[in-house]
Tab-separated table of C-alpha atoms and ligand atoms in Angstrom:
chain	number	residue	atom	x	y	z
F	824	UNK	CA	21.418	26.225	105.612
F	825	UNK	CA	25.054	25.799	104.599
F	826	UNK	CA	27.105	23.368	106.622
F	827	UNK	CA	29.664	24.944	108.914
F	828	UNK	CA	33.269	24.043	108.139
F	829	UNK	CA	35.477	23.317	111.099
F	830	UNK	CA	39.028	24.511	110.430
F	831	UNK	CA	41.389	21.563	110.476
F	832	UNK	CA	44.271	23.453	112.046
F	833	UNK	CA	43.805	26.399	114.417
F	834	UNK	CA	46.779	28.300	115.826
F	835	UNK	CA	46.419	30.711	118.740
F	836	UNK	CA	48.559	33.563	120.054
F	837	UNK	CA	47.378	33.655	123.650
F	838	UNK	CA	48.013	37.302	124.552
F	839	UNK	CA	46.794	39.394	127.453
F	840	UNK	CA	47.560	37.379	130.582
F	841	UNK	CA	49.646	40.189	132.060
F	842	UNK	CA	47.011	42.855	131.483
F	843	UNK	CA	44.301	40.584	132.856
F	844	UNK	CA	46.294	40.266	136.075
F	845	UNK	CA	47.080	43.996	136.222
F	846	UNK	CA	43.387	44.848	135.940
F	847	UNK	CA	42.953	42.826	139.128
F	848	UNK	CA	46.041	44.226	140.900
F	849	UNK	CA	47.603	40.806	140.762
F	850	UNK	CA	51.047	39.552	139.732
F	851	UNK	CA	51.512	38.630	136.063
F	852	UNK	CA	52.001	35.009	137.131
F	853	UNK	CA	48.373	35.003	138.304
F	854	UNK	CA	47.379	35.987	134.772
F	855	UNK	CA	49.363	33.088	133.329
F	856	UNK	CA	47.655	30.662	135.737
F	857	UNK	CA	44.270	32.011	134.606
F	858	UNK	CA	45.557	31.603	131.047
F	859	UNK	CA	46.142	27.928	131.694
F	860	UNK	CA	42.470	27.526	132.665
F	861	UNK	CA	41.482	29.055	129.333
F	862	UNK	CA	43.865	26.621	127.589
F	863	UNK	CA	42.002	23.689	129.180
F	864	UNK	CA	38.610	24.989	128.001
F	865	UNK	CA	39.765	25.639	124.446
F	866	UNK	CA	41.604	22.324	124.104
F	867	UNK	CA	38.521	20.379	125.134
F	868	UNK	CA	36.205	22.464	122.957
F	869	UNK	CA	38.506	22.130	119.924
F	870	UNK	CA	38.577	18.355	120.407
F	871	UNK	CA	34.785	18.226	120.716
F	872	UNK	CA	34.328	20.257	117.530
F	873	UNK	CA	36.605	17.936	115.555
F	874	UNK	CA	39.493	20.377	115.007
F	875	UNK	CA	42.380	18.135	113.954
F	876	UNK	CA	45.306	20.271	115.141
F	877	UNK	CA	45.533	23.049	117.732
F	878	UNK	CA	48.798	24.950	118.000
F	879	UNK	CA	49.252	27.250	121.007
F	880	UNK	CA	51.998	29.861	121.390
F	881	UNK	CA	53.004	29.363	125.022
F	882	UNK	CA	56.540	30.786	125.094
F	883	UNK	CA	58.327	32.621	122.316
F	884	UNK	CA	62.087	32.663	121.846
F	885	UNK	CA	61.850	36.368	122.786
F	886	UNK	CA	60.054	35.690	126.075
F	887	UNK	CA	63.401	34.980	127.807
F	888	UNK	CA	63.795	38.782	127.866
F	889	UNK	CA	61.028	39.031	130.479
F	890	UNK	CA	61.950	39.539	134.152
F	891	UNK	CA	63.559	36.468	135.765
F	892	UNK	CA	60.645	36.043	138.147
F	893	UNK	CA	58.117	35.877	135.314
F	894	UNK	CA	60.210	33.440	133.223
F	895	UNK	CA	60.629	31.250	136.242
F	896	UNK	CA	56.887	31.405	137.026
F	897	UNK	CA	56.134	30.350	133.447
F	898	UNK	CA	58.587	27.434	133.645
F	899	UNK	CA	56.968	26.264	136.898
F	900	UNK	CA	53.580	26.553	135.261
F	901	UNK	CA	54.660	24.397	132.307
F	902	UNK	CA	55.964	21.752	134.722
F	903	UNK	CA	52.731	21.943	136.750
F	904	UNK	CA	50.602	21.759	133.593
F	905	UNK	CA	52.502	18.765	132.190
F	906	UNK	CA	52.227	16.933	135.515
F	907	UNK	CA	48.569	17.692	135.978
F	908	UNK	CA	47.236	17.364	132.450
F	909	UNK	CA	49.190	14.507	130.952
F	910	UNK	CA	46.824	11.789	132.187
F	911	UNK	CA	43.809	13.664	130.993
F	912	UNK	CA	45.399	14.271	127.568
F	913	UNK	CA	46.172	10.559	127.301
F	914	UNK	CA	42.627	9.641	128.396
F	915	UNK	CA	41.056	12.025	125.911
F	916	UNK	CA	43.031	10.585	122.981
F	917	UNK	CA	44.987	13.846	122.501
F	918	UNK	CA	48.460	13.684	121.001
F	919	UNK	CA	50.840	16.221	122.496
F	920	UNK	CA	53.839	17.787	120.722
F	921	UNK	CA	56.114	20.534	121.849
F	922	UNK	CA	57.482	22.596	118.974
F	923	UNK	CA	60.489	24.823	119.532
F	924	UNK	CA	64.046	24.591	120.821
F	925	UNK	CA	63.529	22.674	124.030
F	926	UNK	CA	67.295	22.328	124.639
F	927	UNK	CA	67.201	25.654	126.519
F	928	UNK	CA	64.800	24.280	129.134
F	929	UNK	CA	65.867	22.590	132.382
F	930	UNK	CA	66.641	18.873	132.185
F	931	UNK	CA	63.598	18.190	134.334
F	932	UNK	CA	61.297	19.992	131.905
F	933	UNK	CA	62.948	18.400	128.851
F	934	UNK	CA	62.471	14.937	130.314
F	935	UNK	CA	58.877	15.650	131.153
F	936	UNK	CA	58.266	16.838	127.598
F	937	UNK	CA	59.855	13.733	126.104
F	938	UNK	CA	57.828	11.457	128.389
F	939	UNK	CA	54.578	13.304	127.715
F	940	UNK	CA	55.087	13.085	123.963
F	941	UNK	CA	55.867	9.376	124.252
F	942	UNK	CA	52.835	8.707	126.405
F	943	UNK	CA	50.459	10.308	123.891
F	944	UNK	CA	52.191	9.389	120.621
F	945	UNK	CA	49.685	6.705	119.620
F	946	UNK	CA	46.627	8.825	120.340
F	947	UNK	CA	44.497	9.462	117.279
F	948	UNK	CA	42.374	12.458	118.334
F	949	UNK	CA	43.301	16.129	118.482
F	950	UNK	CA	46.962	16.924	117.887
F	951	UNK	CA	47.974	19.580	120.419
F	952	UNK	CA	51.149	21.466	119.567
F	953	UNK	CA	52.556	23.671	122.282
F	954	UNK	CA	55.025	26.172	120.861
F	955	UNK	CA	57.638	26.659	123.564
F	956	UNK	CA	60.888	28.565	123.051
F	957	UNK	CA	59.572	28.814	119.537
F	958	UNK	CA	60.237	31.456	116.897
F	959	UNK	CA	59.089	31.390	113.297
F	960	UNK	CA	62.479	32.609	112.083
F	961	UNK	CA	64.253	29.969	114.187
F	962	UNK	CA	61.985	27.365	112.579
F	963	UNK	CA	62.969	28.421	109.039
F	964	UNK	CA	66.669	28.617	109.983
F	965	UNK	CA	66.742	25.143	111.531
F	966	UNK	CA	65.118	23.715	108.413
F	967	UNK	CA	67.571	25.603	106.164
F	968	UNK	CA	70.475	24.108	108.166
F	969	UNK	CA	69.185	20.577	107.557
F	970	UNK	CA	69.000	21.260	103.834
F	971	UNK	CA	72.480	22.877	103.834
F	972	UNK	CA	73.844	19.730	105.442
F	973	UNK	CA	72.299	17.582	102.709
F	974	UNK	CA	74.022	19.774	100.099
F	975	UNK	CA	77.344	19.602	101.981
F	976	UNK	CA	77.113	15.812	102.197
F	977	UNK	CA	76.468	15.693	98.448
F	978	UNK	CA	73.013	14.100	98.882
F	979	UNK	CA	71.366	16.928	96.897
F	980	UNK	CA	72.477	19.906	94.825
F	981	UNK	CA	71.524	23.566	95.270
F	982	UNK	CA	69.027	23.160	92.443
F	983	UNK	CA	67.231	20.506	94.487
F	984	UNK	CA	66.322	23.122	97.124
F	985	UNK	CA	62.628	23.691	96.634
F	986	UNK	CA	59.757	24.926	98.808
F	987	UNK	CA	58.743	21.307	99.282
F	988	UNK	CA	62.200	20.273	100.497
F	989	UNK	CA	62.487	23.231	102.873
F	990	UNK	CA	58.963	22.456	104.131
F	991	UNK	CA	60.071	18.971	105.209
F	992	UNK	CA	62.252	20.443	107.965
F	993	UNK	CA	59.684	22.962	109.220
F	994	UNK	CA	57.857	22.178	112.489
F	995	UNK	CA	54.470	20.468	111.978
F	996	UNK	CA	55.130	19.980	108.231
F	997	UNK	CA	53.351	16.619	108.370
F	998	UNK	CA	50.134	18.170	109.700
F	999	UNK	CA	47.330	19.975	107.872
F	1000	UNK	CA	48.126	23.594	106.906
F	1001	UNK	CA	47.094	26.261	109.414
F	1002	UNK	CA	43.598	27.374	108.404
F	1003	UNK	CA	42.938	29.914	111.129
F	1004	UNK	CA	45.172	32.030	113.380
F	1005	UNK	CA	43.504	33.602	116.403
F	1006	UNK	CA	45.209	36.348	118.413
F	1007	UNK	CA	43.688	37.604	121.640
F	1008	UNK	CA	44.716	40.692	123.611
F	1009	UNK	CA	44.064	43.433	121.056
F	1010	UNK	CA	47.382	43.470	119.190
F	1011	UNK	CA	47.424	42.995	115.432
F	1012	UNK	CA	50.720	41.284	114.786
F	1013	UNK	CA	52.255	37.816	114.394
F	1014	UNK	CA	55.125	38.158	116.880
F	1015	UNK	CA	57.368	35.627	115.118
F	1016	UNK	CA	54.770	32.827	115.428
F	1017	UNK	CA	54.439	30.228	112.628
F	1018	UNK	CA	55.803	32.376	109.759
F	1019	UNK	CA	56.186	29.657	107.130
F	1020	UNK	CA	53.053	27.777	108.060
F	1021	UNK	CA	50.633	30.723	107.903
F	1022	UNK	CA	51.223	31.746	104.278
F	1023	UNK	CA	47.546	31.171	103.424
F	1024	UNK	CA	45.923	31.271	106.837
F	1025	UNK	CA	42.942	33.376	107.823
F	1026	UNK	CA	43.373	35.711	110.790
F	1027	UNK	CA	41.013	36.518	113.612
F	1028	UNK	CA	41.939	39.219	116.101
F	1029	UNK	CA	40.028	39.985	119.275
F	1030	UNK	CA	40.507	42.499	122.083
F	1031	UNK	CA	39.486	39.879	124.627
F	1032	UNK	CA	42.363	39.039	126.973
F	1033	UNK	CA	43.410	35.380	126.819
F	1034	UNK	CA	42.181	34.331	130.299
F	1035	UNK	CA	38.692	35.576	129.290
F	1036	UNK	CA	38.708	33.675	125.992
F	1037	UNK	CA	36.055	30.967	126.108
F	1038	UNK	CA	34.010	28.506	124.089
F	1039	UNK	CA	31.579	31.146	122.829
F	1040	UNK	CA	34.421	33.344	121.555
F	1041	UNK	CA	36.098	30.336	119.954
F	1042	UNK	CA	32.831	29.605	118.146
F	1043	UNK	CA	32.717	33.249	117.026
F	1044	UNK	CA	36.209	32.923	115.538
F	1045	UNK	CA	35.152	29.775	113.671
F	1046	UNK	CA	31.981	31.496	112.375
F	1047	UNK	CA	34.047	34.421	111.138
F	1048	UNK	CA	36.414	31.950	109.420
F	1049	UNK	CA	33.358	30.405	107.740
F	1050	UNK	CA	32.313	33.740	106.337
F	1051	UNK	CA	35.636	34.208	104.585
F	1052	UNK	CA	36.298	33.248	100.997
F	1053	UNK	CA	39.677	31.525	100.711
F	1054	UNK	CA	41.256	31.840	97.302
F	1055	UNK	CA	44.819	30.564	97.895
F	1056	UNK	CA	46.161	33.075	95.362
F	1057	UNK	CA	43.625	32.054	92.749
F	1058	UNK	CA	40.418	33.899	91.796
F	1059	UNK	CA	37.699	31.705	93.218
F	1060	UNK	CA	37.861	28.153	94.483
F	1061	UNK	CA	34.383	26.847	95.126
F	1062	UNK	CA	33.852	25.285	98.539
F	1063	UNK	CA	37.447	25.985	99.469
F	1064	UNK	CA	37.020	26.541	103.173
F	1065	UNK	CA	38.558	23.265	104.231
K	1027	FPP	C1	51.115	36.280	126.662
K	1027	FPP	O1	50.473	37.173	127.533
K	1027	FPP	C2	51.178	34.942	127.242
K	1027	FPP	C3	52.325	34.219	127.464
K	1027	FPP	C4	53.660	34.720	127.102
K	1027	FPP	C5	52.303	32.879	128.128
K	1027	FPP	C6	51.163	32.015	127.734
K	1027	FPP	C7	51.018	30.932	128.769
K	1027	FPP	C8	49.828	30.416	129.159
K	1027	FPP	C9	48.539	30.791	128.542
K	1027	FPP	C10	49.764	29.439	130.256
K	1027	FPP	C11	50.457	28.162	130.072
K	1027	FPP	C12	50.125	27.409	128.869
K	1027	FPP	C13	50.455	26.121	128.638
K	1027	FPP	C14	50.079	25.525	127.344
K	1027	FPP	C15	51.156	25.249	129.615
K	1027	FPP	P1	51.315	38.406	128.067
K	1027	FPP	O2	52.011	37.992	129.299
K	1027	FPP	O3	52.190	38.944	126.986
K	1027	FPP	O4	50.177	39.435	128.404
K	1027	FPP	P2	50.239	41.024	128.264
K	1027	FPP	O5	50.355	41.331	126.783
K	1027	FPP	O6	48.919	41.451	128.816
K	1027	FPP	O7	51.379	41.515	129.065
């Protein structure tokens, strides 16, 4: 039997919390709390399986358009989650990063993020990226600005602008490429998630709402990934899954 390849980098769009709550006549915030429980399960399963990087879309730059009450419930949930989980992340050798423009968050949340990243920075296990106030277009723009500055300062010329140079400013550029993107909740779109990073990723969509996503379904996504032939623009690269 062929050996199963574990994707090195899995990115997840965790959609469906609101509908999960609505099906139960509950507030959307209840769905987000249930979503956090699913996050815990998937983080620990990914670490057990040997996934190197897990990137979760927790709050997009567009999510500020949601009703005040929901935004505020999500902010409280992030604070709660950081408080509650940080020790367990540290204990389980998980390195936490927040990707996105955190300057829009409260000072309390920003400080908690900085402390949590510091506390886990030397961990060598799973790298957990939480995308918060993140947008794929924002990511490309902020990298382009860094390069523009280098040109303005005379450090490089316009001809020096290459994919590689632009990549250096993109979030998570130092981590393995995203192998697999999972989206729950039955929508088939990317919603401004990691646009640059997913150029050659495989996609797995499921109708299951995020709070119901579990270990078995995560395994199913990995098995589907294993059945795909990845060619990276070429014709056939033998054993190219990882
Ligand atoms: C999308 O579902 C989900 C979000 C915008 C928030 C995701 C947050 C969590 C899973 C909990 C916190 C996570 C961490 C890492 C602290 P939706 O609200 O768009 O659902 P809908 O499409 O059914 O309305």
